[in-house]
């Protein structure tokens, strides 16, 4: 298995030339496009890894399924559905998907920025410091890594350069879709995107979703299985943004990408997979990462369709 992962890394490495690291958050432009790591965690407790699987990077949009999970745990499915849609937008992740006067919650899902910003406001806590701490705590538990923390430099860079997210959040507020103070909600969102993880952590988080709420070693249940079903369904249709349909054809499992270069894949009942390769395609998805998952899926018959 490790040999297979090494072969896949070698075969996909040339793809890196066809993509580029994210630059719209200046701090992300410092990433090394040649880093490439894969970590696979299996339901029998064994794990397989290759390349730079312990290399830290920021989670970016891969925090969105964790945000959704916490919102579900805090409010239940019905209340979450009252605030957010679950349909694919067919638009880029940061699209201002609205013609004036018609911004409605059904038009965005929790995996695009507008939806994730609304989801931040559904997390419980006396203030946004506490809400973020609860998110960080859940991330650490899912990843089975108490050392996960925020990359302060990326956080500052996000906060200073997140003009479009700011525009989106104010638009949500103007349309009555965001109750709380916009800057408080945005601060939570920017911090959430700046959480530093590695491929190993992503594999563990993906595994708990694959295992319907239970961790691999302790069999501890972290959340009810219906929430895993909810998150995984949204990941299949919306997890790779406007590349979700093609990803479903090529790979065929629930997955989430982030502009930090990570992809978390969920193979129901079988595996959690974490990949890191920061050169992105035009949709903001790791170009070599998708190819690697495609090869892995073919070799191990992972596709769920
Ligand atoms: N922090 C990024 C943003 O909000 C996350 C987007 C992403 O990973 N696609 O723009």
CSV table of C-alpha atoms and ligand atoms in Angstrom, one decimal:
chain,number,residue,atom,x,y,z
A,1,UNK,CA,0.0,0.0,0.0
A,2,UNK,CA,2.8,2.5,0.9
A,3,UNK,CA,4.4,1.6,-2.4
A,4,UNK,CA,1.2,2.3,-4.2
A,5,UNK,CA,1.0,5.7,-2.5
A,6,UNK,CA,4.6,6.5,-3.5
A,7,UNK,CA,3.9,5.4,-7.1
A,8,UNK,CA,0.9,7.7,-7.2
A,9,UNK,CA,2.9,10.7,-5.9
A,10,UNK,CA,5.5,10.1,-8.6
A,11,UNK,CA,2.9,9.7,-11.3
A,12,UNK,CA,1.0,12.9,-10.3
A,13,UNK,CA,4.0,15.1,-9.5
A,14,UNK,CA,4.2,16.5,-13.1
A,15,UNK,CA,0.6,17.9,-12.6
A,16,UNK,CA,2.1,20.5,-10.2
A,17,UNK,CA,3.4,22.4,-13.2
A,18,UNK,CA,-0.1,22.9,-14.5
A,19,UNK,CA,-1.3,24.6,-11.4
A,20,UNK,CA,-0.2,27.4,-9.0
A,21,UNK,CA,-0.4,28.1,-5.3
A,22,UNK,CA,-3.1,30.5,-4.1
A,23,UNK,CA,-1.9,34.1,-4.1
A,24,UNK,CA,-5.0,36.1,-3.2
A,25,UNK,CA,-4.2,35.6,0.5
A,26,UNK,CA,-0.5,36.8,0.3
A,27,UNK,CA,0.7,34.5,3.1
A,28,UNK,CA,-0.5,31.4,1.1
A,29,UNK,CA,1.8,32.4,-1.8
A,30,UNK,CA,4.7,31.4,0.3
A,31,UNK,CA,3.8,27.7,0.1
A,32,UNK,CA,6.2,25.3,-1.7
A,33,UNK,CA,4.3,23.9,-4.7
A,34,UNK,CA,6.5,20.8,-4.6
A,35,UNK,CA,5.2,19.6,-1.2
A,36,UNK,CA,3.1,16.5,-1.7
A,37,UNK,CA,1.8,14.2,1.0
A,38,UNK,CA,-0.9,11.4,1.4
A,39,UNK,CA,-2.2,9.8,4.5
A,40,UNK,CA,-4.8,7.0,4.4
A,41,UNK,CA,-6.5,5.8,7.6
A,42,UNK,CA,-8.4,2.5,7.4
A,43,UNK,CA,-11.3,1.1,9.5
A,44,UNK,CA,-9.1,-1.7,10.9
A,45,UNK,CA,-7.0,1.0,12.5
A,46,UNK,CA,-4.0,0.7,10.1
A,47,UNK,CA,-2.6,3.7,8.3
A,48,UNK,CA,-0.5,4.2,5.2
A,49,UNK,CA,1.4,7.4,4.3
A,50,UNK,CA,3.8,8.8,1.8
A,51,UNK,CA,5.6,12.1,1.0
A,52,UNK,CA,5.1,15.2,3.1
A,53,UNK,CA,2.2,13.9,5.1
A,54,UNK,CA,3.2,15.7,8.3
A,55,UNK,CA,3.8,19.0,6.6
A,56,UNK,CA,1.6,21.7,8.2
A,57,UNK,CA,-0.7,23.9,6.1
A,58,UNK,CA,-3.9,25.8,6.7
A,59,UNK,CA,-7.2,24.0,6.5
A,60,UNK,CA,-9.0,26.8,4.6
A,61,UNK,CA,-12.3,25.6,3.2
A,62,UNK,CA,-11.9,22.1,4.6
A,63,UNK,CA,-13.0,23.5,7.9
A,64,UNK,CA,-16.5,24.0,6.3
A,65,UNK,CA,-17.7,20.5,6.9
A,66,UNK,CA,-16.5,20.8,10.6
A,67,UNK,CA,-18.4,24.1,10.9
A,68,UNK,CA,-21.5,22.4,9.4
A,69,UNK,CA,-21.1,19.5,11.8
A,70,UNK,CA,-20.9,21.8,14.9
A,71,UNK,CA,-23.9,23.8,13.7
A,72,UNK,CA,-25.8,20.5,13.3
A,73,UNK,CA,-24.7,19.3,16.8
A,74,UNK,CA,-25.8,22.7,18.3
A,75,UNK,CA,-29.1,23.2,16.5
A,76,UNK,CA,-30.2,19.9,14.8
A,77,UNK,CA,-30.9,19.5,11.1
A,78,UNK,CA,-34.2,21.3,10.8
A,79,UNK,CA,-32.9,24.6,12.3
A,80,UNK,CA,-29.7,24.4,10.1
A,81,UNK,CA,-31.9,23.9,7.0
A,82,UNK,CA,-33.9,27.0,7.9
A,83,UNK,CA,-30.7,29.1,7.4
A,84,UNK,CA,-29.0,27.4,4.6
A,85,UNK,CA,-29.5,25.6,1.2
A,86,UNK,CA,-28.0,22.3,0.1
A,87,UNK,CA,-28.0,22.7,-3.6
A,88,UNK,CA,-24.8,23.0,-5.7
A,89,UNK,CA,-24.3,26.6,-6.8
A,90,UNK,CA,-22.3,25.8,-10.0
A,91,UNK,CA,-20.3,28.9,-9.1
A,92,UNK,CA,-16.9,29.6,-7.7
A,93,UNK,CA,-16.5,29.3,-3.9
A,94,UNK,CA,-16.4,33.1,-3.3
A,95,UNK,CA,-19.1,34.0,-5.9
A,96,UNK,CA,-21.5,36.8,-5.0
A,97,UNK,CA,-24.2,34.6,-6.2
A,98,UNK,CA,-27.0,37.1,-6.2
A,99,UNK,CA,-28.9,39.5,-8.3
A,100,UNK,CA,-30.0,42.5,-6.2
A,101,UNK,CA,-33.1,41.9,-4.0
A,102,UNK,CA,-32.9,38.1,-4.4
A,103,UNK,CA,-30.3,36.9,-1.9
A,104,UNK,CA,-32.0,33.9,-0.3
A,105,UNK,CA,-30.5,31.2,1.9
A,106,UNK,CA,-31.7,28.4,-0.5
A,107,UNK,CA,-29.2,29.7,-3.1
A,108,UNK,CA,-26.0,28.9,-1.2
A,109,UNK,CA,-24.8,25.8,0.5
A,110,UNK,CA,-22.5,25.4,3.6
A,111,UNK,CA,-19.5,24.6,1.3
A,112,UNK,CA,-19.2,28.0,-0.3
A,113,UNK,CA,-18.1,31.1,1.5
A,114,UNK,CA,-21.5,32.8,1.9
A,115,UNK,CA,-22.9,29.6,3.4
A,116,UNK,CA,-20.0,29.0,5.7
A,117,UNK,CA,-20.2,32.6,7.0
A,118,UNK,CA,-23.9,32.0,7.9
A,119,UNK,CA,-22.9,28.7,9.5
A,120,UNK,CA,-20.4,30.5,11.8
A,121,UNK,CA,-23.3,32.5,13.2
A,122,UNK,CA,-25.2,29.3,14.1
A,123,UNK,CA,-22.5,28.0,16.4
A,124,UNK,CA,-23.3,28.3,20.1
A,125,UNK,CA,-21.3,30.3,22.6
A,126,UNK,CA,-21.5,33.4,24.8
A,127,UNK,CA,-19.3,35.3,22.3
A,128,UNK,CA,-17.3,34.6,19.2
A,129,UNK,CA,-14.2,33.8,21.2
A,130,UNK,CA,-16.0,31.0,22.8
A,131,UNK,CA,-17.7,29.9,19.6
A,132,UNK,CA,-14.3,29.7,17.9
A,133,UNK,CA,-12.8,27.8,20.8
A,134,UNK,CA,-15.6,25.2,20.5
A,135,UNK,CA,-14.8,24.8,16.8
A,136,UNK,CA,-11.1,24.4,17.5
A,137,UNK,CA,-11.9,21.9,20.2
A,138,UNK,CA,-14.1,19.8,17.9
A,139,UNK,CA,-11.4,19.9,15.1
A,140,UNK,CA,-8.8,18.6,17.6
A,141,UNK,CA,-11.1,15.8,18.7
A,142,UNK,CA,-12.0,14.7,15.2
A,143,UNK,CA,-8.4,14.8,14.1
A,144,UNK,CA,-7.3,13.1,17.4
A,145,UNK,CA,-4.6,15.8,17.7
A,146,UNK,CA,-4.7,18.2,20.7
A,147,UNK,CA,-1.9,20.3,19.3
A,148,UNK,CA,-3.9,21.7,16.3
A,149,UNK,CA,-3.8,25.6,16.4
A,150,UNK,CA,-4.2,28.7,14.4
A,151,UNK,CA,-1.5,29.9,12.0
A,152,UNK,CA,-1.5,33.5,13.1
A,153,UNK,CA,0.3,34.9,10.0
A,154,UNK,CA,-2.2,33.4,7.7
A,155,UNK,CA,-5.1,34.6,9.9
A,156,UNK,CA,-3.8,38.2,9.8
A,157,UNK,CA,-3.3,37.9,6.0
A,158,UNK,CA,-6.9,36.5,5.6
A,159,UNK,CA,-8.3,39.3,7.8
A,160,UNK,CA,-6.4,42.1,5.9
A,161,UNK,CA,-7.1,40.8,2.4
A,162,UNK,CA,-10.5,39.2,2.7
A,163,UNK,CA,-12.3,41.9,0.8
A,164,UNK,CA,-14.6,39.7,-1.0
A,165,UNK,CA,-15.6,37.8,2.1
A,166,UNK,CA,-16.3,41.1,3.8
A,167,UNK,CA,-18.5,42.1,0.9
A,168,UNK,CA,-20.3,38.8,1.0
A,169,UNK,CA,-20.9,39.1,4.7
A,170,UNK,CA,-22.2,42.6,4.5
A,171,UNK,CA,-24.5,41.6,1.7
A,172,UNK,CA,-25.8,38.7,3.8
A,173,UNK,CA,-26.4,41.2,6.6
A,174,UNK,CA,-28.2,43.6,4.3
A,175,UNK,CA,-30.6,40.9,3.3
A,176,UNK,CA,-31.4,39.9,6.8
A,177,UNK,CA,-29.5,36.5,6.6
A,178,UNK,CA,-26.9,37.3,9.3
A,179,UNK,CA,-28.1,38.4,12.7
A,180,UNK,CA,-24.8,39.0,14.5
A,181,UNK,CA,-22.1,41.7,14.1
A,182,UNK,CA,-20.5,41.2,10.7
A,183,UNK,CA,-16.9,41.8,11.9
A,184,UNK,CA,-17.3,39.3,14.7
A,185,UNK,CA,-18.7,36.6,12.4
A,186,UNK,CA,-15.9,37.3,9.8
A,187,UNK,CA,-13.2,37.1,12.5
A,188,UNK,CA,-14.5,33.6,13.4
A,189,UNK,CA,-14.6,32.6,9.7
A,190,UNK,CA,-11.0,33.9,9.0
A,191,UNK,CA,-9.7,32.2,12.2
A,192,UNK,CA,-11.5,29.0,11.2
A,193,UNK,CA,-9.8,29.0,7.7
A,194,UNK,CA,-6.4,29.6,9.3
A,195,UNK,CA,-6.4,26.5,11.5
A,196,UNK,CA,-3.1,24.6,10.8
A,197,UNK,CA,-3.4,20.9,10.1
A,198,UNK,CA,-1.5,18.2,8.1
A,199,UNK,CA,-2.6,15.3,5.8
A,200,UNK,CA,-2.7,13.0,8.8
A,201,UNK,CA,-5.2,15.2,10.6
A,202,UNK,CA,-7.4,15.4,7.5
A,203,UNK,CA,-7.4,11.6,7.2
A,204,UNK,CA,-8.6,11.3,10.8
A,205,UNK,CA,-11.4,13.9,10.4
A,206,UNK,CA,-12.4,12.2,7.1
A,207,UNK,CA,-12.4,8.8,8.8
A,208,UNK,CA,-14.8,9.9,11.6
A,209,UNK,CA,-17.2,11.1,8.8
A,210,UNK,CA,-16.7,7.8,6.9
A,211,UNK,CA,-17.3,5.9,10.2
A,212,UNK,CA,-20.6,7.8,10.8
A,213,UNK,CA,-19.4,9.7,13.9
A,214,UNK,CA,-17.1,7.2,15.6
A,215,UNK,CA,-13.3,7.6,15.9
A,216,UNK,CA,-11.0,4.8,14.8
A,217,UNK,CA,-9.4,3.6,18.0
A,218,UNK,CA,-11.7,4.3,20.9
A,219,UNK,CA,-15.0,3.7,19.1
A,220,UNK,CA,-16.1,6.8,20.9
A,221,UNK,CA,-19.1,8.4,19.2
A,222,UNK,CA,-18.5,12.1,18.6
A,223,UNK,CA,-21.8,12.9,17.0
A,224,UNK,CA,-25.0,11.1,15.8
A,225,UNK,CA,-24.7,9.2,12.5
A,226,UNK,CA,-27.5,11.2,10.9
A,227,UNK,CA,-25.1,14.3,11.0
A,228,UNK,CA,-22.4,12.3,9.1
A,229,UNK,CA,-25.0,11.4,6.5
A,230,UNK,CA,-26.0,15.1,6.1
A,231,UNK,CA,-22.4,16.3,5.8
A,232,UNK,CA,-21.3,13.5,3.4
A,233,UNK,CA,-24.3,14.1,1.2
A,234,UNK,CA,-23.4,17.8,1.0
A,235,UNK,CA,-19.7,17.0,0.3
A,236,UNK,CA,-20.7,14.8,-2.7
A,237,UNK,CA,-22.7,17.5,-4.4
A,238,UNK,CA,-20.8,20.7,-3.2
A,239,UNK,CA,-17.5,19.8,-1.6
A,240,UNK,CA,-15.3,20.6,-4.6
A,241,UNK,CA,-17.3,23.7,-5.5
A,242,UNK,CA,-18.0,24.0,-9.2
A,243,UNK,CA,-15.7,21.1,-9.8
A,244,UNK,CA,-17.9,18.7,-7.7
A,245,UNK,CA,-19.6,17.0,-10.7
A,246,UNK,CA,-16.4,16.2,-12.5
A,247,UNK,CA,-14.8,15.0,-9.2
A,248,UNK,CA,-17.8,12.7,-8.6
A,249,UNK,CA,-17.2,11.2,-12.1
A,250,UNK,CA,-13.4,10.9,-11.6
A,251,UNK,CA,-13.2,9.9,-8.0
A,252,UNK,CA,-16.7,9.2,-6.7
A,253,UNK,CA,-16.4,9.8,-2.9
A,254,UNK,CA,-17.5,12.7,-0.6
A,255,UNK,CA,-14.5,15.2,-0.4
A,256,UNK,CA,-13.6,18.7,0.5
A,257,UNK,CA,-10.8,20.9,-0.8
A,258,UNK,CA,-9.2,24.1,0.4
A,259,UNK,CA,-7.1,26.7,-1.2
A,260,UNK,CA,-4.3,25.8,1.2
A,261,UNK,CA,-3.9,22.8,-1.0
A,262,UNK,CA,-5.5,20.1,1.1
A,263,UNK,CA,-8.2,17.6,0.2
A,264,UNK,CA,-10.0,15.5,2.7
A,265,UNK,CA,-11.8,12.4,1.2
A,266,UNK,CA,-14.4,10.3,3.0
A,267,UNK,CA,-14.8,6.7,1.8
A,268,UNK,CA,-17.9,5.6,3.7
A,269,UNK,CA,-17.3,2.7,6.2
A,270,UNK,CA,-13.8,2.2,4.8
A,271,UNK,CA,-11.3,5.1,4.8
A,272,UNK,CA,-10.4,8.6,5.6
A,273,UNK,CA,-7.8,10.2,3.3
A,274,UNK,CA,-5.8,13.4,3.6
A,275,UNK,CA,-3.8,14.9,0.8
A,276,UNK,CA,-1.6,17.9,0.5
A,277,UNK,CA,-0.3,19.4,-2.7
A,278,UNK,CA,-0.7,23.2,-2.9
A,279,UNK,CA,-0.7,23.9,-6.6
A,280,UNK,CA,-4.3,24.6,-7.5
A,281,UNK,CA,-6.4,24.4,-10.7
A,282,UNK,CA,-8.6,27.3,-11.8
A,283,UNK,CA,-11.4,26.3,-9.4
A,284,UNK,CA,-9.2,26.4,-6.4
A,285,UNK,CA,-8.8,22.6,-6.0
A,286,UNK,CA,-5.4,20.8,-5.6
A,287,UNK,CA,-4.6,19.7,-9.2
A,288,UNK,CA,-2.3,16.8,-8.3
A,289,UNK,CA,-4.4,16.0,-5.3
A,290,UNK,CA,-7.4,15.3,-7.4
A,291,UNK,CA,-5.4,13.2,-9.8
A,292,UNK,CA,-3.9,11.2,-6.9
A,293,UNK,CA,-7.4,10.5,-5.5
A,294,UNK,CA,-8.6,9.4,-9.0
A,295,UNK,CA,-5.7,6.9,-9.2
A,296,UNK,CA,-6.3,5.7,-5.7
A,297,UNK,CA,-10.0,5.3,-6.3
A,298,UNK,CA,-9.4,3.2,-9.4
A,299,UNK,CA,-6.8,1.0,-7.8
A,300,UNK,CA,-8.8,0.4,-4.6
A,301,UNK,CA,-12.3,0.5,-6.0
A,302,UNK,CA,-13.3,3.4,-3.7
A,303,UNK,CA,-16.1,5.0,-5.8
A,304,UNK,CA,-19.5,4.9,-4.2
A,305,UNK,CA,-21.5,5.1,-7.4
B,1,LIG,N1,-10.1,31.4,3.3
B,1,LIG,C1,-10.5,31.2,2.0
B,1,LIG,C2,-11.6,32.2,1.6
B,1,LIG,O1,-12.4,32.5,2.3
B,1,LIG,C3,-11.1,29.8,1.9
B,1,LIG,C4,-11.6,29.5,0.5
B,1,LIG,C5,-11.2,28.1,0.1
B,1,LIG,O2,-10.4,27.4,0.7
B,1,LIG,N2,-11.7,27.8,-1.1
B,1,LIG,O3,-11.5,32.7,0.5
